[in-house]
PDB file of C-alpha atoms in Angstrom:
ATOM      1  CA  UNK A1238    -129.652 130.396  40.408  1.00 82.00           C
ATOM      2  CA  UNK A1239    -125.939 130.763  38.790  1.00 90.00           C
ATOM      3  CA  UNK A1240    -123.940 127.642  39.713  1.00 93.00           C
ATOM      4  CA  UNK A1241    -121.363 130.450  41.722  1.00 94.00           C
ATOM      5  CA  UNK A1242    -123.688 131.187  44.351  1.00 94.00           C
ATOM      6  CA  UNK A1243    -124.251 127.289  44.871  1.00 93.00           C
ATOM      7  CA  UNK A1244    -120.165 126.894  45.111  1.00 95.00           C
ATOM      8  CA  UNK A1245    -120.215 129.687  47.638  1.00 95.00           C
ATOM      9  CA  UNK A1246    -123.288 128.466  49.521  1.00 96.00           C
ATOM     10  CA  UNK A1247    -121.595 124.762  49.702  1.00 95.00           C
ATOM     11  CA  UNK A1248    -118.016 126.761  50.558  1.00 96.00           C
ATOM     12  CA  UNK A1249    -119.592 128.504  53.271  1.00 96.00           C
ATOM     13  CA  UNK A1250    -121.979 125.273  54.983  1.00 96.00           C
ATOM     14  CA  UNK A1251    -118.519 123.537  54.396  1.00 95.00           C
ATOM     15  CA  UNK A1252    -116.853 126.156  56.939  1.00 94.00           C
ATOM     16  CA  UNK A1253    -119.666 126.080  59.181  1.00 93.00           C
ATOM     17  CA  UNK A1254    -119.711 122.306  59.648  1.00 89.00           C
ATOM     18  CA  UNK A1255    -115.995 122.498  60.170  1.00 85.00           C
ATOM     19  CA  UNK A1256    -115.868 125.540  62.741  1.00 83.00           C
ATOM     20  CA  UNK A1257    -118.809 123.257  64.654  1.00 82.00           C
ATOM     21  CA  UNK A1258    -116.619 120.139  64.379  1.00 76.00           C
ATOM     22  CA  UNK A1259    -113.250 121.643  65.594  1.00 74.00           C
ATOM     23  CA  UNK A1260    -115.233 123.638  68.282  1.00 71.00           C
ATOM     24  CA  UNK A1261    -116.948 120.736  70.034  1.00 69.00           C
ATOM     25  CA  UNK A1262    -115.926 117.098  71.385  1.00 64.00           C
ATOM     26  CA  UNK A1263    -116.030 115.407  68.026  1.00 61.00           C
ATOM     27  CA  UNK A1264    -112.222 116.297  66.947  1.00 61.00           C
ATOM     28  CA  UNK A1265    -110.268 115.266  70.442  1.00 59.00           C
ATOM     29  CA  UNK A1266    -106.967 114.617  68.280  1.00 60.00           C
ATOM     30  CA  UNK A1267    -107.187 118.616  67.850  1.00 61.00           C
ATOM     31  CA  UNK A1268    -107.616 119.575  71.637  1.00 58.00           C
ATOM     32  CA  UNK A1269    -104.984 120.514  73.576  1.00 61.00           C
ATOM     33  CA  UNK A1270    -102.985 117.662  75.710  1.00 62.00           C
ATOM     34  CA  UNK A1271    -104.050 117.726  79.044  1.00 66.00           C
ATOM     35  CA  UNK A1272    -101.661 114.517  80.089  1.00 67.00           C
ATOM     36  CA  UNK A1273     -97.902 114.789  81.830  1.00 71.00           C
ATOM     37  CA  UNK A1274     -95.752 117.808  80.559  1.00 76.00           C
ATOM     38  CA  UNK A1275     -92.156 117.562  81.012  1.00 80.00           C
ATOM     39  CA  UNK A1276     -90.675 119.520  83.720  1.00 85.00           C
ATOM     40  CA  UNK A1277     -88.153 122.190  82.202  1.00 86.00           C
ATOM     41  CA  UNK A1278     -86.151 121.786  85.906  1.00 88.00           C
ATOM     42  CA  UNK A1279     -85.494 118.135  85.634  1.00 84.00           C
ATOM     43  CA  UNK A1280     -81.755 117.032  85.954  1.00 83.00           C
ATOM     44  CA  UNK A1281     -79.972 114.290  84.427  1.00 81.00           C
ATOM     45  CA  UNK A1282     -78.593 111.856  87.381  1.00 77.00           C
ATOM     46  CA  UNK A1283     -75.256 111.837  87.761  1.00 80.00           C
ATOM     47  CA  UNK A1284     -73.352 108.226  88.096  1.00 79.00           C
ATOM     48  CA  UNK A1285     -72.243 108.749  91.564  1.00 81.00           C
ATOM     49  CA  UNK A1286     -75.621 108.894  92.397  1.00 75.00           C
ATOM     50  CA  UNK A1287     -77.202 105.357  93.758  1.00 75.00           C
ATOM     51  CA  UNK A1288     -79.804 104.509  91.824  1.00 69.00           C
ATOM     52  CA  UNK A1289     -83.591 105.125  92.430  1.00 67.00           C
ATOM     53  CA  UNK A1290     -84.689 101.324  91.899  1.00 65.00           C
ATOM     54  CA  UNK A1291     -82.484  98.588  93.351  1.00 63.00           C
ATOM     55  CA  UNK A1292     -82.097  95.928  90.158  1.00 60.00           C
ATOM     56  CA  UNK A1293     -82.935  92.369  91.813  1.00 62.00           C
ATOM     57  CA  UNK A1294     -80.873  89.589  90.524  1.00 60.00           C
ATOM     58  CA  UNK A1295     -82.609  87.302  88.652  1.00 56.00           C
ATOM     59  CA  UNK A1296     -81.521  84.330  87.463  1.00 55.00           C
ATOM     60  CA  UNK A1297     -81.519  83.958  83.826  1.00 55.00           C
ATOM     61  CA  UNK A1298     -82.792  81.039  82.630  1.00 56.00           C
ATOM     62  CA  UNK A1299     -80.169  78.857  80.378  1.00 54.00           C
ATOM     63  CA  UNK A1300     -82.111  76.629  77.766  1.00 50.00           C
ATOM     64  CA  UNK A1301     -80.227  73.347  77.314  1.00 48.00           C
ATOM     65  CA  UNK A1302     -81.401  71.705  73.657  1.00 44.00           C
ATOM     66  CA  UNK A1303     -81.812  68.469  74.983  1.00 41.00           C
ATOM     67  CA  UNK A1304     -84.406  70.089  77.953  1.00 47.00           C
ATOM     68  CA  UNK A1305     -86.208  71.823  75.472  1.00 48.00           C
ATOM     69  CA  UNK A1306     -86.701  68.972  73.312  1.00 49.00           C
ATOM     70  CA  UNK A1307     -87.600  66.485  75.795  1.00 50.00           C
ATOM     71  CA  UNK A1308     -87.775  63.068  73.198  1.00 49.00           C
ATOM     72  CA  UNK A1309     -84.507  64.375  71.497  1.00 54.00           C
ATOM     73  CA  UNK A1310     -85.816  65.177  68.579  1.00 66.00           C
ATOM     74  CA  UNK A1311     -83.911  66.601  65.458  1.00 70.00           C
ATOM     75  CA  UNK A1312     -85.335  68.116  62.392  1.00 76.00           C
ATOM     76  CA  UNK A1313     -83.293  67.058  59.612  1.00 76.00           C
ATOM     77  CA  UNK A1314     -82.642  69.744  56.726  1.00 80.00           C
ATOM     78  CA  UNK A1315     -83.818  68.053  53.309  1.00 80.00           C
ATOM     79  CA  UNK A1316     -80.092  68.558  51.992  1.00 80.00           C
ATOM     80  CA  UNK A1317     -79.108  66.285  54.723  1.00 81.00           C
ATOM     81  CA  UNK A1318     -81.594  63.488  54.088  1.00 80.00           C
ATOM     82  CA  UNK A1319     -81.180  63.435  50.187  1.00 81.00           C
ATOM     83  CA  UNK A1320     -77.091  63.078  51.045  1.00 82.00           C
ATOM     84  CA  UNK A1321     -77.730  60.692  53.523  1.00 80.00           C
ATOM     85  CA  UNK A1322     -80.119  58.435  51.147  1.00 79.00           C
ATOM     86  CA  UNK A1323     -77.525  58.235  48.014  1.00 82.00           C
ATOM     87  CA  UNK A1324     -74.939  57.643  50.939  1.00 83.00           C
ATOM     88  CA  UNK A1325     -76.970  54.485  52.362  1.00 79.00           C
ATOM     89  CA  UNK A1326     -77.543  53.608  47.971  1.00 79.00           C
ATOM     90  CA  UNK A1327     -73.878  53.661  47.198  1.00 80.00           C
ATOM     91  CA  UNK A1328     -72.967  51.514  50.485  1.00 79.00           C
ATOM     92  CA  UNK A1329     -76.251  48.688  49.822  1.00 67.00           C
ATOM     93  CA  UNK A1330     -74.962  45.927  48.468  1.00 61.00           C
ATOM     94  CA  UNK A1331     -76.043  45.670  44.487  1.00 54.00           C
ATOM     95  CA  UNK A1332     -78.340  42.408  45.327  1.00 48.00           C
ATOM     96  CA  UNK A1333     -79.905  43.590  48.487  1.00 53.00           C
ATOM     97  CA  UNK A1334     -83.327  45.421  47.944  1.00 55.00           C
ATOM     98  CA  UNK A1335     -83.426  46.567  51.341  1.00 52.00           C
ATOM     99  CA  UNK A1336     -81.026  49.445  52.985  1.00 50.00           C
ATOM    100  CA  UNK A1337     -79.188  49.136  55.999  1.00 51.00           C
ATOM    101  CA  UNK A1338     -81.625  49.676  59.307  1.00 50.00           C
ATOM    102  CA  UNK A1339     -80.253  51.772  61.752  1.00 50.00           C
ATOM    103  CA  UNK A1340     -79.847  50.791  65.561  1.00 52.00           C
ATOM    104  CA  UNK A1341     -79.266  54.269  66.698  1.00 58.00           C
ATOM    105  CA  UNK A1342     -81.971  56.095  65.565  1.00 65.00           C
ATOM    106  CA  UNK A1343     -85.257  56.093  63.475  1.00 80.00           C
ATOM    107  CA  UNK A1344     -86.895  58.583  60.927  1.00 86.00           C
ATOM    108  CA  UNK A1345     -90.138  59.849  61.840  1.00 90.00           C
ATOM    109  CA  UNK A1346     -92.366  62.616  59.380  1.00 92.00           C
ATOM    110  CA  UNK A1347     -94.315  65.000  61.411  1.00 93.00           C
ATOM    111  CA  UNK A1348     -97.141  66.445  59.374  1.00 93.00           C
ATOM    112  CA  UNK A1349     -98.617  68.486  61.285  1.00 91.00           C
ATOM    113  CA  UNK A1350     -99.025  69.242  65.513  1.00 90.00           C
ATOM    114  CA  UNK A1351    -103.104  70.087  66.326  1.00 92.00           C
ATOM    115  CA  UNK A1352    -104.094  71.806  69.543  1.00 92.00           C
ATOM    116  CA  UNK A1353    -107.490  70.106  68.920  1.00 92.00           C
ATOM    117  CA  UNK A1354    -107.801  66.021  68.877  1.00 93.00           C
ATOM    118  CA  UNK A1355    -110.565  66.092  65.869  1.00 94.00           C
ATOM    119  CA  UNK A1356    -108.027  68.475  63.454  1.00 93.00           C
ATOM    120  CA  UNK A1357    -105.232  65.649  64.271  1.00 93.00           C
ATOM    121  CA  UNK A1358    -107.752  63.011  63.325  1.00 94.00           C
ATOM    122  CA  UNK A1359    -109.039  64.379  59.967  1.00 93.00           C
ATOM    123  CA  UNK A1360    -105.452  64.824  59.026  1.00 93.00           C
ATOM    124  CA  UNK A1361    -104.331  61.275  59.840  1.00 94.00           C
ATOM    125  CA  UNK A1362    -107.843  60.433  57.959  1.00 93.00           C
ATOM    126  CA  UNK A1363    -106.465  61.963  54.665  1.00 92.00           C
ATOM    127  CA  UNK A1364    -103.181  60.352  54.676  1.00 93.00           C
ATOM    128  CA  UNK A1365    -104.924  57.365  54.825  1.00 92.00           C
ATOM    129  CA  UNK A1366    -107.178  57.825  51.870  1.00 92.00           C
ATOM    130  CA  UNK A1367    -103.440  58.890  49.943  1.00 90.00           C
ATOM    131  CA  UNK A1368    -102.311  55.260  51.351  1.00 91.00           C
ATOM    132  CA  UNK A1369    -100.039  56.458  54.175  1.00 91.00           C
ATOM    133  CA  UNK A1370    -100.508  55.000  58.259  1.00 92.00           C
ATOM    134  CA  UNK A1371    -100.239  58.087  60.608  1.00 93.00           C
ATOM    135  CA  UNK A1372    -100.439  58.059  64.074  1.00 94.00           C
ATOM    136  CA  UNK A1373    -101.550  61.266  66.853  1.00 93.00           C
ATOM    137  CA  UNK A1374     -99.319  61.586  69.968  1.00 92.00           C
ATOM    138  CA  UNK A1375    -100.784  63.785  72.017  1.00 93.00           C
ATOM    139  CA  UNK A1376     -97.745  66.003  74.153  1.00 90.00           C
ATOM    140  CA  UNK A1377     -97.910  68.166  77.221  1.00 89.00           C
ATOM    141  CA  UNK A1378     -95.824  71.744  75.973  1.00 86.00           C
ATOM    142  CA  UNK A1379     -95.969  74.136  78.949  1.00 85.00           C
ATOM    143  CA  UNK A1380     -99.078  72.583  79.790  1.00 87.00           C
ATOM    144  CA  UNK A1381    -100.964  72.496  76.742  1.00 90.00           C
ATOM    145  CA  UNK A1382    -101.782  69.607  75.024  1.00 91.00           C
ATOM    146  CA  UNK A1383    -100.889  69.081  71.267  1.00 92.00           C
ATOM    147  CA  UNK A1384    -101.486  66.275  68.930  1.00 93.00           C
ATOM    148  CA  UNK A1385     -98.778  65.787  67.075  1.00 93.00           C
ATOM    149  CA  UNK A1386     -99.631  63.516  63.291  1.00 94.00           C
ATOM    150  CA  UNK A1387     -97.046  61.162  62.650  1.00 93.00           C
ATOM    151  CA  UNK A1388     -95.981  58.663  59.796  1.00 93.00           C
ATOM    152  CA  UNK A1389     -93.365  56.539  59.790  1.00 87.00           C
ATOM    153  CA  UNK A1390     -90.639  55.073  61.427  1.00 90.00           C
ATOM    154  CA  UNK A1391     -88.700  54.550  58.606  1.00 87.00           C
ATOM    155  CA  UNK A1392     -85.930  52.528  58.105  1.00 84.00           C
ATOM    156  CA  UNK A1393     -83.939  54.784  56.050  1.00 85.00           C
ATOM    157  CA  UNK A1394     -83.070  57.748  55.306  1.00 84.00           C
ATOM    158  CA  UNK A1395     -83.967  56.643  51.370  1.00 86.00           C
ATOM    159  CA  UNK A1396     -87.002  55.676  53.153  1.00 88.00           C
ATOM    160  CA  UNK A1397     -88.417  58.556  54.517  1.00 87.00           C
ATOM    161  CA  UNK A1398     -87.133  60.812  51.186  1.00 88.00           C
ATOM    162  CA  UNK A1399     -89.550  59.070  49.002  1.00 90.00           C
ATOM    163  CA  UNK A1400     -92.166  59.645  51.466  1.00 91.00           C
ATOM    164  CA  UNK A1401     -91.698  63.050  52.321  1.00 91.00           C
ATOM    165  CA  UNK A1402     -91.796  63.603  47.920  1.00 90.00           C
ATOM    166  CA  UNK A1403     -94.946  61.759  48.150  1.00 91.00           C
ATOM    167  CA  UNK A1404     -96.624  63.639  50.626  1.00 92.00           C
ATOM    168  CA  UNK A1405     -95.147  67.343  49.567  1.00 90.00           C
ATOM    169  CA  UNK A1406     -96.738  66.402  46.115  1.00 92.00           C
ATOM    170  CA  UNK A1407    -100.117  65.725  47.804  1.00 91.00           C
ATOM    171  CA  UNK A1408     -99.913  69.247  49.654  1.00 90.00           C
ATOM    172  CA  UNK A1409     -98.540  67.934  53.030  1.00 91.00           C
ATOM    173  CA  UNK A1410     -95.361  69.955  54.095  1.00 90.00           C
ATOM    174  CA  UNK A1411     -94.051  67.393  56.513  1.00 90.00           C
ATOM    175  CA  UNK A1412     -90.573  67.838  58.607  1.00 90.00           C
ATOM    176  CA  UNK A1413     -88.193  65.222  58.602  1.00 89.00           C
ATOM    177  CA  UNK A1414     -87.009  64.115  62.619  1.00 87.00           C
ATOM    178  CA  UNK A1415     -84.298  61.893  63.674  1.00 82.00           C
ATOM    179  CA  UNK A1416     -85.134  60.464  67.037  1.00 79.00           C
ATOM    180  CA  UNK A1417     -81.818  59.100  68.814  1.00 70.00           C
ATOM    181  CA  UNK A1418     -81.725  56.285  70.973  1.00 61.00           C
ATOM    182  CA  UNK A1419     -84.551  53.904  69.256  1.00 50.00           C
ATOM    183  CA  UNK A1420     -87.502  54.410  71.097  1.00 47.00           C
TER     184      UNK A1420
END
């Protein structure tokens, strides 16, 4: 048979199979909307009309930064902690090897917060094969607990700069805190 008549017997099964498939329940994108239609008499309301729904007062709820950080906890930029740490190096006296401690607060590096205990744990386990002491605080957030992996404190900002370089070159992306108050 001439390769024409198998084009038009293909064209024509093609056709079929579509006039079967648009005609039955296979295609329901195609079929008509039977869902809400809008009403052609509906009026806009006018505003000396009360309102259909009475709009209940609700407090709004004000979120102090001190109540939603609970241990006062502030991540420090790393601009701020590299200015701070050739601050603390130009004030250090040329003969003292160690930098000032502060009273007020203490550097912390938070590597990483877990919602499972045994994450937390291999984490603090590989900062201690690179030579670094972590600890896991487990927290209460909205009733969840996380386990938060910790290093440091640190006595200065210096401090906690050549730790966080150490550990960014290792592939930990840490955040720098500042927790006020000593505790």
């Amino acid at each position: 048979m001439p390769a024409w008549i198998w084009l038009g017997v293909g064209v024509l099964l093609g056709l079929i199979v579509a006039m079967v498939f648009l005609g039955s329940d296979w295609a329901p994108m195609l079929r008509k909307k039977t869902g809400p239609q809008p009403n052609p008499e509906a009026v806009a309301p006018r505003e000396t009309d009360p309102p259909l729904v009475e709009a209940k007062d609700k407090p709004r709820k004000n979120y102090d930064f001190y109540s939603v950080l609970p241990e006062m906890e502030v991540v420090i930029p790393d601009a701020e902690i590299s200015a701070k740490a050739r601050a603390e190096a130009a004030q250090a006296p040329a003969n003292s090897a160690t930098p000032p401690v502060s009273v007020d607060a203490r550097y912390l590096l938070q590597v990483g917060s877990y919602p499972s205990a045994k994450a937390a744990d291999e984490v603090k386990a590989k900062l201690a094969i690179l030579g670094f002491v972590a600890q896991v605080y487990p927290v209460t957030i909205n009733g969840k607990t996380w386990n938060r992996v910790r290093l440091g404190p640190y006595a200065s900002a210096s401090d906690l700069e050549t730790a966080k370089a150490s550990l960014s070159d290792n592939g930990f992306n840490a955040i720098a805190l500042k927790e006020e108050g000593g505790h």
